[in-house]
Amino acid sequence: MGTVLLVLFYFFFPVLVLYLDKKFHIVNKIGPVVICYGIGLLIGNIGIFPEDFEKTQETLFSVVVPLAIPLLLFSLDVKAWFRMAGKTFLSLVLGLISVLVTVIPGYFIFGGGIPESWKVGGMLIGVYSGATANMAAIKVALDVDTDIFLLTHIYDLVVGAVTLLFLITIAQRTFLLFMRAYRPSDNESREADRRSYFEQYESYREIFTRRIFLPLLAALSISILIAGIGAALYFNLPEEYNMTVLILVITTLGILASFIKSINRIEKTFQAGMYLILIFCLVVASIADFSLFTMDSWPLLMWIVLAVIGSLFIHGILSRIFNVDVDNFLIISTALSMSPPFVPVVASALRNKDIVLPGLIIGILGYAMGNYLGVFVAYLLRAIG
């Protein structure tokens, strides 16, 4: 009975968090991911779980991630990627280069003191070219130790919070010392387009109405089918890389499914995927032990600081060389190192609504490319390390 109640808690607590996120400003500021991690850590360290419950937890997070990935990708507008303004695309490329040239050297500087450091490198690439969902996917793909994953992500959240404070306060003035200011263009997207992105990727409004919920169940069925195809390959491949193939196949099939209009037009699929990611965050945090946070983990913290802060300043220098304006640089950095929900926050601080849509496009694109880049770099580090 206790196991059933705990599983129900995992599924229903994120629903409560999402409800409160829309009702209370402070919950929205903290963010659903942080709240789920915090509550997960709390319940995991007060001794309420049965002794054999860890197997149930591992099953849960191994299932929800493969189901979440296609749902996150079904609503992608791949054609929009190719319509990006030149400066936006250039800033994206420069941002990815900046992440690579900080994470890879960081592996050689700090990796010796970190267990499974090549896997950690892959997760860092995934999260700083995508988002939390990509880190979760790469954790599953590379079979990263749960404690290492959680420690990495919590340090990422801490460093990210400090970076966000910098971005919304003095970042623009700092980089304007050597970069050019933003100049409005007639080609910038309209406010209506930006609102449609918020509705498509953030709003849960009317999700349980018949008009939305029934098609959403169909989308979930397609996601289960895609996960099933990946699982069939998983059980017929060598154990060394079967999980990696599973995640990459699911990612690829999710992107391909987004080209099918009847699937692409199903509303709230992205939100359903994020709900499953919140379940993952809650479950994986509840497995962790507070004793993880010791001085022995400082190399991991330093690596993350190098990856986040170092890549930001390298991206700024490269943007100066290639004449990218400061606002586009900052919004693309936000989209890559954090996630789409932070794009409007930073854009508001910069007093520039025109850069919201390009930032959102880049952020959503990150969900698609983060898994590929993260897995590729992880195996590259293992090969050269």
Coordinates of C-alpha atoms in Angstrom, one line a residue:
M1 CA 0.0 0.0 0.0
G2 CA 2.8 2.4 0.9
T3 CA 4.5 1.8 -2.5
V4 CA 1.2 2.6 -4.4
L5 CA 0.8 5.8 -2.4
L6 CA 4.3 6.9 -3.1
V7 CA 4.0 6.2 -6.9
L8 CA 0.7 8.2 -6.9
F9 CA 2.6 11.0 -5.1
Y10 CA 5.2 11.0 -7.9
F11 CA 2.5 11.4 -10.5
F12 CA 0.3 13.9 -8.8
F13 CA 2.7 16.2 -7.0
P14 CA 4.0 17.7 -10.3
V15 CA 0.4 18.5 -11.3
L16 CA 0.0 20.5 -8.0
V17 CA 3.3 22.3 -8.7
L18 CA 2.2 23.2 -12.2
Y19 CA -1.1 24.5 -10.9
L20 CA 0.7 26.6 -8.2
D21 CA 3.2 27.8 -10.8
K22 CA 0.4 29.6 -12.7
K23 CA -1.3 30.9 -9.5
F24 CA 1.5 32.2 -7.4
H25 CA 4.3 34.5 -8.6
I26 CA 6.8 33.2 -6.1
V27 CA 6.3 29.6 -7.3
N28 CA 6.8 30.7 -10.8
K29 CA 10.0 32.5 -9.8
I30 CA 11.4 29.4 -8.1
G31 CA 10.4 27.2 -11.0
P32 CA 8.7 23.7 -11.1
V33 CA 12.0 21.9 -11.7
V34 CA 13.7 23.4 -8.6
I35 CA 10.6 22.7 -6.4
C36 CA 10.4 19.0 -7.6
Y37 CA 14.1 18.6 -6.9
G38 CA 13.8 20.2 -3.4
I39 CA 10.8 18.1 -2.4
G40 CA 12.4 15.0 -3.8
L41 CA 15.6 15.5 -1.8
L42 CA 13.5 16.1 1.3
I43 CA 11.3 13.0 1.1
G44 CA 14.2 10.9 0.1
N45 CA 16.1 11.7 3.3
I46 CA 13.5 11.4 6.0
G47 CA 13.2 7.6 5.9
I48 CA 9.7 7.1 4.6
F49 CA 10.6 4.7 1.7
P50 CA 10.3 0.9 1.9
E51 CA 13.7 -0.9 1.7
D52 CA 13.1 -2.3 -1.8
F53 CA 11.5 0.9 -3.2
E54 CA 14.6 2.0 -5.2
K55 CA 13.9 -0.6 -7.9
T56 CA 10.5 1.0 -8.4
Q57 CA 12.1 4.5 -8.5
E58 CA 14.6 3.3 -11.2
T59 CA 11.8 1.8 -13.2
L60 CA 9.9 5.0 -13.1
F61 CA 12.6 7.3 -14.3
S62 CA 13.7 4.8 -16.9
V63 CA 10.2 4.9 -18.4
V64 CA 9.2 8.5 -18.2
V65 CA 12.2 9.9 -20.0
P66 CA 11.8 7.8 -23.2
L67 CA 8.1 8.8 -23.2
A68 CA 8.9 12.5 -22.6
I69 CA 11.4 12.9 -25.4
P70 CA 9.0 12.4 -28.4
L71 CA 6.3 14.5 -26.7
L72 CA 8.8 17.4 -26.4
L73 CA 9.6 17.1 -30.0
F74 CA 6.3 16.6 -31.7
S75 CA 5.4 20.3 -31.8
L76 CA 8.8 21.4 -33.3
D77 CA 8.6 23.7 -36.3
V78 CA 11.7 22.5 -38.1
K79 CA 11.1 24.9 -41.0
A80 CA 11.4 27.8 -38.5
W81 CA 15.0 26.9 -37.9
F82 CA 15.8 27.5 -41.5
R83 CA 14.0 30.9 -41.4
M84 CA 16.2 32.2 -38.6
A85 CA 17.9 35.5 -39.2
G86 CA 21.6 35.2 -40.1
K87 CA 22.8 36.9 -36.9
T88 CA 20.6 34.6 -34.8
F89 CA 22.0 31.5 -36.5
L90 CA 25.6 32.8 -36.3
S91 CA 25.1 33.5 -32.6
L92 CA 23.9 30.0 -32.1
V93 CA 27.0 28.5 -33.8
L94 CA 29.3 30.7 -31.7
G95 CA 27.4 29.7 -28.6
L96 CA 27.9 26.0 -29.3
I97 CA 31.6 26.5 -30.0
S98 CA 31.9 28.4 -26.7
V99 CA 30.3 25.5 -24.8
L100 CA 32.6 22.9 -26.5
V101 CA 35.8 24.9 -25.9
T102 CA 35.1 25.1 -22.1
V103 CA 33.5 21.7 -21.4
I104 CA 36.2 19.7 -23.2
P105 CA 39.2 21.3 -21.6
G106 CA 37.4 21.2 -18.3
Y107 CA 37.3 17.4 -18.6
F108 CA 41.1 17.3 -18.7
I109 CA 41.5 19.9 -15.9
F110 CA 38.9 18.6 -13.4
G111 CA 37.8 15.1 -14.7
G112 CA 40.4 13.2 -12.8
G113 CA 38.6 13.9 -9.5
I114 CA 35.1 13.1 -10.8
P115 CA 33.7 9.6 -11.2
E116 CA 32.3 8.8 -14.7
S117 CA 33.7 12.2 -15.9
W118 CA 33.3 11.4 -19.6
K119 CA 29.6 10.9 -18.9
V120 CA 29.4 14.1 -17.0
G121 CA 31.0 15.9 -19.9
G122 CA 28.2 14.6 -22.1
M123 CA 25.5 15.7 -19.7
L124 CA 27.1 19.2 -19.5
I125 CA 27.1 19.5 -23.3
G126 CA 23.5 18.3 -23.4
V127 CA 22.2 20.7 -20.8
Y128 CA 24.1 23.7 -22.2
S129 CA 22.9 23.1 -25.7
G130 CA 19.5 22.0 -24.6
A131 CA 17.9 21.9 -21.2
T132 CA 17.0 19.7 -18.2
A133 CA 15.2 17.2 -20.5
N134 CA 18.4 16.6 -22.4
M135 CA 20.5 16.1 -19.2
A136 CA 17.9 13.6 -18.1
A137 CA 17.9 11.8 -21.5
I138 CA 21.7 11.6 -21.5
K139 CA 21.7 10.3 -17.9
V140 CA 19.5 7.4 -19.2
A141 CA 21.4 7.0 -22.5
L142 CA 24.8 6.7 -20.8
D143 CA 23.6 5.0 -17.6
V144 CA 25.0 7.7 -15.4
D145 CA 25.1 7.0 -11.7
T146 CA 22.1 8.6 -10.1
D147 CA 24.1 10.4 -7.4
I148 CA 26.5 11.8 -10.0
F149 CA 23.6 13.0 -12.1
L150 CA 21.8 14.7 -9.2
L151 CA 25.0 16.4 -7.9
T152 CA 25.7 17.7 -11.4
H153 CA 22.3 19.1 -11.9
I154 CA 22.0 20.7 -8.5
Y155 CA 25.4 22.4 -9.0
D156 CA 24.1 23.5 -12.4
L157 CA 21.0 25.0 -10.9
V158 CA 23.1 26.9 -8.3
V159 CA 25.6 28.3 -10.9
G160 CA 22.7 29.0 -13.3
A161 CA 20.9 31.1 -10.6
V162 CA 24.0 33.2 -10.1
T163 CA 24.4 33.6 -13.9
L164 CA 20.8 34.6 -14.3
L165 CA 21.2 37.3 -11.7
F166 CA 24.2 38.6 -13.7
L167 CA 22.2 38.4 -17.0
I168 CA 19.3 40.4 -15.7
T169 CA 21.3 43.1 -13.9
I170 CA 24.7 44.2 -15.3
A171 CA 25.4 41.8 -18.2
Q172 CA 24.2 44.2 -20.9
R173 CA 26.2 47.1 -19.6
T174 CA 29.3 44.9 -19.1
F175 CA 29.3 43.5 -22.7
L176 CA 28.5 46.9 -24.2
L177 CA 32.0 47.9 -23.2
F178 CA 33.3 46.1 -26.2
M179 CA 30.2 44.9 -28.2
R180 CA 27.8 46.9 -30.4
A181 CA 24.3 47.7 -29.3
Y182 CA 21.2 46.1 -30.7
R183 CA 19.6 47.8 -33.7
P184 CA 15.9 47.0 -34.5
S185 CA 15.2 45.3 -37.8
D186 CA 12.1 45.4 -40.0
N187 CA 12.3 41.6 -40.1
E188 CA 11.8 41.1 -36.4
S189 CA 8.8 38.9 -35.5
R190 CA 5.5 40.3 -34.4
E191 CA 4.1 40.3 -30.9
A192 CA 1.4 37.9 -32.0
D193 CA 4.0 35.4 -33.1
R194 CA 5.6 35.6 -29.7
R195 CA 2.3 35.1 -27.9
S196 CA 1.7 32.0 -29.9
Y197 CA 5.0 30.5 -28.7
F198 CA 4.0 31.1 -25.1
E199 CA 0.7 29.4 -25.7
Q200 CA 2.3 26.5 -27.5
Y201 CA 5.1 25.7 -25.1
E202 CA 4.1 27.1 -21.7
S203 CA 0.3 27.3 -21.1
Y204 CA -1.5 24.3 -19.6
R205 CA -4.9 26.1 -20.1
E206 CA -7.7 23.8 -21.1
I207 CA -5.5 20.7 -21.3
F208 CA -8.2 18.5 -19.8
T209 CA -10.9 19.6 -22.2
R210 CA -12.2 17.0 -24.6
R211 CA -10.8 19.1 -27.6
I212 CA -7.2 18.9 -26.3
F213 CA -7.1 15.8 -24.0
L214 CA -8.3 13.2 -26.5
P215 CA -5.7 14.1 -29.2
L216 CA -3.1 14.3 -26.4
L217 CA -3.9 10.7 -25.5
A218 CA -3.3 9.8 -29.1
A219 CA 0.1 11.7 -29.0
L220 CA 1.0 9.7 -25.9
S221 CA 0.1 6.5 -27.7
I222 CA 2.5 7.5 -30.5
S223 CA 5.2 8.3 -28.0
I224 CA 4.7 4.8 -26.5
L225 CA 5.0 3.3 -29.9
I226 CA 8.2 5.2 -30.6
A227 CA 9.6 4.2 -27.2
G228 CA 8.6 0.6 -28.0
I229 CA 10.6 0.7 -31.3
G230 CA 13.6 2.0 -29.4
A231 CA 13.1 -0.7 -26.7
A232 CA 13.0 -3.4 -29.4
L233 CA 16.5 -2.2 -30.5
Y234 CA 17.6 -1.9 -26.9
F235 CA 17.0 -5.6 -26.2
N236 CA 18.8 -6.7 -29.4
L237 CA 22.0 -4.7 -29.0
P238 CA 25.1 -5.2 -26.8
E239 CA 24.6 -3.8 -23.3
E240 CA 27.6 -1.4 -23.8
Y241 CA 25.6 1.0 -26.0
N242 CA 22.0 -0.3 -26.2
M243 CA 20.7 2.6 -24.0
T244 CA 22.5 5.2 -26.0
V245 CA 20.9 3.8 -29.2
L246 CA 17.5 3.8 -27.5
I247 CA 17.6 7.5 -26.7
L248 CA 19.0 8.6 -30.0
V249 CA 16.5 6.5 -32.0
I250 CA 13.6 7.9 -29.9
T251 CA 15.0 11.5 -30.5
T252 CA 15.2 10.9 -34.2
L253 CA 11.7 9.4 -34.5
G254 CA 10.3 12.2 -32.5
I255 CA 11.8 14.8 -34.8
L256 CA 10.6 12.8 -37.9
A257 CA 7.1 12.6 -36.4
S258 CA 7.0 16.4 -36.1
F259 CA 7.0 16.6 -39.9
I260 CA 3.6 14.8 -39.9
K261 CA 1.1 17.7 -39.7
S262 CA -1.6 15.7 -37.9
I263 CA 0.9 15.0 -35.1
N264 CA 2.6 18.4 -35.2
R265 CA -0.7 20.2 -34.7
I266 CA -1.7 18.3 -31.5
E267 CA -1.8 20.9 -28.8
K268 CA 0.0 20.7 -25.4
T269 CA 2.3 17.8 -26.4
F270 CA 5.3 19.8 -25.2
Q271 CA 3.7 20.5 -21.9
A272 CA 2.9 16.8 -21.4
G273 CA 6.5 16.0 -22.0
M274 CA 7.6 18.6 -19.5
Y275 CA 5.2 17.1 -16.9
L276 CA 7.0 13.7 -17.4
I277 CA 10.3 15.4 -16.9
L278 CA 9.1 16.9 -13.6
I279 CA 8.2 13.3 -12.5
F280 CA 11.8 12.3 -13.4
C281 CA 13.2 15.2 -11.4
L282 CA 11.0 14.3 -8.4
V283 CA 11.9 10.6 -8.6
V284 CA 15.7 11.0 -9.2
A285 CA 16.0 13.6 -6.4
S286 CA 14.3 11.3 -3.9
I287 CA 17.0 8.6 -4.5
A288 CA 19.9 10.9 -3.6
D289 CA 21.6 11.2 -0.2
F290 CA 22.5 14.6 1.4
S291 CA 25.9 13.2 2.2
L292 CA 26.8 13.7 -1.5
F293 CA 27.4 17.4 -0.9
T294 CA 31.0 17.3 0.4
M295 CA 34.2 19.1 -0.4
D296 CA 35.2 16.0 -2.4
S297 CA 32.7 17.2 -5.1
W298 CA 34.4 20.6 -5.6
P299 CA 36.0 19.6 -9.0
L300 CA 32.6 19.1 -10.4
L301 CA 31.4 22.5 -9.2
M302 CA 34.5 24.1 -10.7
W303 CA 33.9 22.4 -14.0
I304 CA 30.4 23.6 -14.1
V305 CA 31.5 27.2 -13.2
L306 CA 34.0 27.0 -16.1
A307 CA 31.4 25.7 -18.5
V308 CA 28.8 28.3 -17.7
I309 CA 30.8 31.4 -16.9
G310 CA 33.6 30.6 -19.3
S311 CA 31.4 29.8 -22.3
L312 CA 29.4 33.0 -21.7
F313 CA 32.5 35.2 -21.9
I314 CA 34.0 33.3 -24.8
H315 CA 30.7 33.6 -26.6
G316 CA 30.8 37.3 -26.0
I317 CA 34.3 37.6 -27.4
L318 CA 33.4 35.6 -30.5
S319 CA 30.3 37.7 -30.9
R320 CA 32.4 40.8 -30.9
I321 CA 34.7 39.4 -33.5
F322 CA 31.8 38.4 -35.8
N323 CA 29.8 41.7 -35.1
V324 CA 26.8 40.1 -33.4
D325 CA 25.0 42.6 -31.2
V326 CA 24.9 42.4 -27.5
D327 CA 21.2 41.6 -27.1
N328 CA 21.2 38.7 -29.6
F329 CA 24.3 37.3 -27.9
L330 CA 22.8 37.5 -24.4
I331 CA 19.4 35.9 -25.4
I332 CA 21.1 33.1 -27.3
S333 CA 23.4 32.4 -24.4
T334 CA 20.3 32.3 -22.1
A335 CA 18.5 29.9 -24.4
L336 CA 21.5 27.6 -24.6
S337 CA 22.7 27.6 -21.0
M338 CA 19.3 27.7 -19.3
S339 CA 16.1 26.9 -21.2
P340 CA 13.3 28.6 -23.1
P341 CA 11.3 29.8 -20.1
F342 CA 14.1 32.1 -19.1
V343 CA 14.2 33.8 -22.5
P344 CA 11.4 36.3 -21.8
V345 CA 12.8 36.9 -18.3
V346 CA 16.2 38.1 -19.7
A347 CA 14.5 39.8 -22.7
S348 CA 12.4 41.8 -20.3
A349 CA 15.5 42.8 -18.3
L350 CA 17.1 43.9 -21.6
R351 CA 14.0 45.9 -22.5
N352 CA 13.9 44.2 -25.9
K353 CA 10.8 42.2 -26.9
D354 CA 12.1 41.7 -30.4
I355 CA 14.6 39.1 -29.3
V356 CA 12.1 36.8 -27.5
L357 CA 11.0 34.8 -30.5
P358 CA 14.5 34.0 -31.8
G359 CA 15.5 33.0 -28.3
L360 CA 12.6 30.7 -28.0
I361 CA 13.3 29.1 -31.4
I362 CA 16.9 28.5 -30.3
G363 CA 15.8 27.1 -27.0
I364 CA 13.3 24.7 -28.5
L365 CA 15.9 23.7 -31.1
G366 CA 18.2 22.8 -28.2
Y367 CA 15.8 20.1 -27.1
A368 CA 16.3 18.4 -30.5
M369 CA 20.1 18.7 -30.9
G370 CA 21.2 18.4 -27.2
N371 CA 20.9 14.6 -27.1
Y372 CA 23.0 14.1 -30.2
L373 CA 25.7 16.6 -29.1
G374 CA 25.9 15.3 -25.6
V375 CA 26.2 11.6 -26.5
F376 CA 28.8 12.4 -29.3
V377 CA 31.0 14.5 -26.9
A378 CA 30.7 11.9 -24.1
Y379 CA 32.1 9.1 -26.4
L380 CA 34.7 11.5 -27.8
L381 CA 35.9 12.2 -24.3
R382 CA 36.0 8.5 -23.5
A383 CA 38.0 7.8 -26.6
I384 CA 40.6 10.6 -26.1
G385 CA 40.7 10.5 -22.3

